Amino acid sequence: MFRSIHLTNQFESADSQLTSLVVEQPEHGLPIITYWGPALPYERKEVELLDSQVGQTMGAGVDAPEMPSLLPTQAEGWTGTPLISVRRGANTQFLQLQTADVHHDASGAQIIARDASAGVQVEFSLQVTPSGIIELQTTLTNLGSEELHVERLWQTIPLPADHLELLSFSGHHNRERTPQRARFSEGLFAKESCVGRPDFNSAFLMCAGTPGFDSERGNVRTAHVAWSGNVTHFAVRTPYSHGLLGGGELLYSGEVSLREGEQYQTPPLLVAWGHGLNGTSQKYHAYIRAKHERIVPPITLNTWEAVYFDHNETSMMELAHTAADLGVERFVIDDGWFKGRRNDTKALGDWQVDLDVWPNGLEPIARTVHELGMEFGLWFEPEMVSLDSDLAREHPDWILRPNTERLPLPGRSQYVLDFTNPDVVEHLFTQIGAHIRELGIDYIKWDHNRFVTEAVSAYSGKPVGHAQTANLYALIDRLRAAHPGLDIEACSSGGGRVDLGMLSRCPRVWVSDCTDPVERVNIQKYTSLLVPPEMMGAHIAESPSHVTGRTTPLTTRAAVACMGSLGLEWNILALEAPARARIKQWFSLYKQIRERLYEGEAACATAHTATSDPAVSMTGLRLGDWSLWCFSMLQTSEHYPLSAVRMPGLDPQAKYRVRPFADPALYAKQVLPSAHSNLAWWNEDGVVVSGRVLTDWGIRPLQIMPGTAVLIEVERVR
Ligand code: DGJ
């Protein structure tokens, strides 16, 4: 068959992303991954590691060393959680897969394995992508004549023995991606989402590393399942083997039944290695950027926090004119534009313009927005339906429900449409498509505001999971193909559906409904472990915050939002001229940032500083000789004045000028009143410091007030 395949992207990528993956075939059974991580010093030739990796067979178990293959099963001695579960009728099929065929080139391999007596074929696809991300995908085929029910097919990748600390994420509405750490002890640590979307409580990214790893330090390996439905991320370890990192779909019993020749394909498992999390995020960013045309984020105004459901054509027109005057480039009408939608209890599914509030339809506002030189965007929540809607009255059988006797619990008074019914998807394609054509919609904010629970299709009689998500992707792909240039933002009560399945088709994600910058610092920081800054929607909103009631200066709100895809979510009509002028000033500053970071050929890198002080945060966007850093103070600190902060990733041999970004006076009101002297470098000239000092030692930051942030620019001196 084959002995060893060394896959690498080393001829295609930048140094920090050079990755090797070594797959080796033992005498029997399936191939084993014997190494993955930084590129090995072999040039496209065989590297044999198997003998160096396989342990001895020990007593009191089965007579095989536990050395997990591409799909570990009991037949090879795997004693951990089952990673595949298939049955015919009521009977579980225990598989003993044997490699049958292999194709590979320098960076990818397709490996086909079969269990002829069970009538099952499994095809493994392994790809070291130019980004350095390894993409794993597995396809199962039923070779038997009897139906095969697939209940689980999860993918894994082995970990080095010293990766004994785990980092995953949790959260809820308005507090997305809260980090949580655990010792990677023996057993299974899984984070499962079974509400039809990854949700706020998703693992998001399952990270394992050498104890104490952080943004900059430690060897780290991470896994992400690029899927927007029911999903699990896990890490599993037994006393008999090193750990595995893995993930896949959570399937309902009976939802995937394969007739002869039919297939089930897992979502991609995307794994990365890095020195610190800055090293893994760089690879995910490169991976997802490669799926899109270059993204130059337009400054967006979204009407949600500006007017909520209080739509009115005259004031919306005024808002559009004011927005254009301030420098907004995309004007998005959020929820509330369609028939009867005066609050959130009704009308979802009735995607016709509400003529009570828009007597002339949306055509005049769309035309005005375009005439003002802005893109026109509109909000939809296509997968949802309100009971109080014409759609639900006409097609009650289009609603997912456990049985004909009862509906699932409502969520925001709404229910979920059955995307496994082709009529539903066709109906939405036609309705949304008509608006896109008639209004010249450039951009859709695609929302999804409830859990998908107790989901059974009246159309097929089956529980709905995998196909709901697959058909959602197909609808988005079809709309984008039919309307070239259409951009879609993924939103789900804020950031409840942030995954690289959705982001492969949507160049922007609404990170969180929490627009309070103090909360946003960490939400954006951890979201950026997967999502590049130009894809993270970040809006300046009103103060006090509608979400937390916290008061923050405009400068802080703008500084934090400038680290993402900048926008505005604020009724600017209520503002006096000086406040409008300051917003306008920030928009023009953002355009300068954008020009440096996003408009050229190269892509900027995100760097988070591992700060020793939990009260502060430091995030940088680096491109070539220039970088922009957001320094924020989230609460009072034990250091008084604040201690020095570092800027990782700069060239240690180079010298850099460090100074406030833009006019230092912009930040004057954020200085703590008890700071009685000036900070020597906080002026237009700044200070020149070597990259070594900035990276390893740090410089003293401005003594700002808790709950504020400043931007610092760092430029190489030639
Ligand atoms: C939830 C989103 O996260 C908000 O931004 C807004 O679009 C509302 N839905 C509208 O209902």
XYZ file of C-alpha atoms in Angstrom, residues 418-656:
239
model
C -38.155 23.264 7.575
C -35.231 23.723 5.190
C -35.384 20.036 4.259
C -38.622 20.822 2.423
C -37.591 22.070 -1.055
C -40.738 24.233 -1.322
C -39.619 26.263 1.695
C -36.187 26.959 0.285
C -37.575 27.737 -3.171
C -40.091 30.158 -1.657
C -37.329 32.016 0.204
C -35.035 32.065 -2.810
C -37.816 33.661 -4.869
C -38.891 36.182 -2.219
C -35.437 37.330 -1.163
C -34.235 37.308 -4.775
C -37.095 39.599 -5.832
C -36.092 42.197 -3.219
C -32.435 41.965 -4.207
C -33.330 42.646 -7.826
C -35.952 45.324 -7.232
C -34.058 47.310 -4.616
C -30.527 46.635 -5.802
C -29.633 45.166 -2.406
C -25.884 45.004 -1.985
C -25.862 43.415 1.414
C -28.009 41.199 3.592
C -27.792 40.932 7.346
C -28.811 37.279 7.790
C -30.108 36.781 11.315
C -31.110 33.652 13.275
C -32.618 34.399 16.666
C -33.684 31.195 18.335
C -32.569 27.716 19.210
C -33.611 24.979 16.813
C -35.164 22.503 19.240
C -37.320 19.380 18.876
C -36.955 19.690 15.135
C -38.849 17.132 13.074
C -39.834 17.671 9.455
C -43.458 17.137 8.455
C -42.112 16.731 4.913
C -39.854 13.728 5.617
C -41.058 12.649 9.044
C -37.423 12.675 10.177
C -35.541 14.683 12.770
C -33.746 17.602 11.204
C -30.131 18.528 11.837
C -27.498 17.995 9.166
C -29.761 18.716 6.191
C -31.077 21.959 7.712
C -27.557 23.389 7.776
C -26.520 21.894 4.423
C -29.610 23.421 2.786
C -29.006 26.778 4.464
C -25.533 26.805 2.889
C -27.036 25.818 -0.466
C -29.547 28.692 -0.296
C -26.865 31.245 0.547
C -24.620 29.885 -2.213
C -27.481 30.029 -4.692
C -28.401 33.608 -3.788
C -24.791 34.699 -4.088
C -24.402 32.952 -7.432
C -27.624 34.500 -8.751
C -26.662 37.971 -7.508
C -22.929 38.459 -8.011
C -21.473 40.997 -5.617
C -24.087 40.355 -2.923
C -22.465 40.371 0.526
C -24.003 38.599 3.500
C -23.333 39.224 7.173
C -23.872 36.282 9.524
C -25.748 37.222 12.682
C -27.461 35.113 15.293
C -28.716 37.166 18.240
C -25.299 38.761 17.890
C -22.529 36.175 17.669
C -24.406 32.890 18.059
C -23.315 31.510 14.689
C -19.654 32.382 14.306
C -17.979 29.496 12.539
C -15.902 29.019 9.437
C -18.732 27.186 7.642
C -20.820 30.362 7.692
C -17.834 32.632 7.220
C -16.727 30.739 4.112
C -19.737 32.340 2.451
C -20.228 35.519 4.521
C -17.476 38.123 4.585
C -18.713 39.672 7.843
C -20.072 38.506 11.158
C -21.958 40.465 13.783
C -19.715 39.618 16.717
C -22.127 40.479 19.520
C -25.220 42.500 20.330
C -23.150 43.935 23.146
C -21.898 47.245 21.781
C -20.401 48.364 25.103
C -16.667 48.726 24.284
C -15.503 47.543 27.697
C -17.225 44.191 27.165
C -16.348 44.189 23.482
C -12.586 44.210 24.064
C -12.577 40.592 25.171
C -15.421 39.473 22.912
C -13.492 40.761 19.890
C -10.189 39.477 21.217
C -11.373 35.891 21.475
C -13.505 36.024 18.325
C -10.373 37.057 16.465
C -8.792 33.699 17.268
C -10.742 32.545 14.217
C -12.064 35.637 12.488
C -9.834 38.261 10.839
C -10.456 41.843 11.980
C -11.908 43.013 8.671
C -14.666 40.389 9.005
C -15.702 41.311 12.565
C -18.584 43.811 12.636
C -17.770 46.419 15.321
C -20.075 49.411 15.716
C -19.919 52.643 17.632
C -23.145 52.867 19.650
C -24.730 55.322 22.020
C -23.560 55.971 25.572
C -24.864 54.971 28.109
C -24.838 51.585 26.415
C -28.290 50.225 25.541
C -27.005 46.833 26.666
C -25.131 47.431 29.911
C -26.046 50.996 30.892
C -22.328 51.796 31.126
C -21.127 55.239 30.117
C -18.010 55.409 27.960
C -16.326 58.216 26.003
C -16.809 58.295 22.238
C -13.049 57.941 21.820
C -13.090 54.592 23.604
C -16.044 53.320 21.615
C -14.366 54.393 18.393
C -10.935 53.017 19.316
C -12.335 49.568 20.100
C -14.541 49.537 16.989
C -11.597 50.555 14.777
C -10.043 47.155 15.536
C -12.798 45.482 13.507
C -15.054 46.282 10.544
C -16.198 49.727 11.669
C -19.815 50.827 11.781
C -22.343 52.933 13.590
C -25.441 51.828 15.460
C -26.768 55.082 16.848
C -29.477 57.629 16.160
C -27.148 60.331 14.935
C -30.112 62.591 14.131
C -30.355 63.284 17.842
C -26.737 64.515 17.991
C -25.489 68.095 18.006
C -23.011 69.248 15.361
C -19.841 68.793 17.537
C -20.666 65.146 18.267
C -21.354 64.494 14.591
C -18.052 66.131 13.709
C -16.180 63.809 16.064
C -17.798 60.756 14.504
C -16.862 62.090 11.090
C -13.292 62.546 12.282
C -13.143 58.911 13.479
C -14.504 57.692 10.164
C -11.786 59.503 8.303
C -9.174 58.098 10.720
C -10.562 54.620 10.089
C -10.184 55.170 6.373
C -6.474 55.862 6.996
C -6.179 52.676 9.056
C -8.029 50.745 6.376
C -5.797 52.051 3.628
C -2.706 50.849 5.490
C -4.047 47.504 6.654
C -6.542 46.235 4.108
C -6.106 47.927 0.761
C -2.710 46.545 -0.259
C -1.714 43.080 -1.413
C -0.540 41.710 1.933
C -2.790 40.807 4.855
C -2.439 42.180 8.345
C -1.794 39.933 11.347
C -3.546 40.172 14.696
C -1.356 39.978 17.799
C -2.630 39.857 21.354
C -0.214 40.674 24.119
C -0.152 38.254 27.013
C -0.504 40.980 29.641
C 0.607 40.304 33.184
C -2.053 42.711 34.463
C -5.607 41.353 34.153
C -6.959 44.922 34.234
C -5.525 45.792 30.840
C -5.681 44.471 27.318
C -3.465 45.068 24.308
C -4.273 44.008 20.756
C -2.296 44.845 17.662
C -2.911 44.801 13.933
C 0.440 44.458 12.193
C 1.307 44.891 8.567
C 4.893 45.300 7.446
C 6.547 48.259 9.082
C 3.400 49.712 10.612
C 1.139 48.487 13.368
C -1.821 49.814 15.313
C -2.390 48.816 18.927
C -5.489 49.188 21.044
C -4.575 49.547 24.702
C -7.553 49.333 27.012
C -8.066 49.351 30.728
C -11.089 47.309 31.685
C -11.057 47.921 35.454
C -8.825 49.483 38.083
C -5.397 47.945 38.277
C -3.165 46.974 41.159
C -0.402 48.957 39.387
C -0.427 52.719 39.914
C 0.767 53.982 37.440
C 0.114 51.138 35.036
C 3.074 48.898 34.368
C 4.777 48.568 30.976
C 3.033 46.721 28.127
C 4.736 44.780 25.357
C 4.021 44.574 21.630
C 4.859 41.103 20.423
C 5.879 40.209 16.901
C 8.000 43.241 16.007
C 11.457 42.847 14.482
C 13.845 42.807 17.459
C 16.665 44.275 15.371
C 14.643 47.235 14.073
C 13.843 50.582 15.667
C 10.295 51.862 15.893
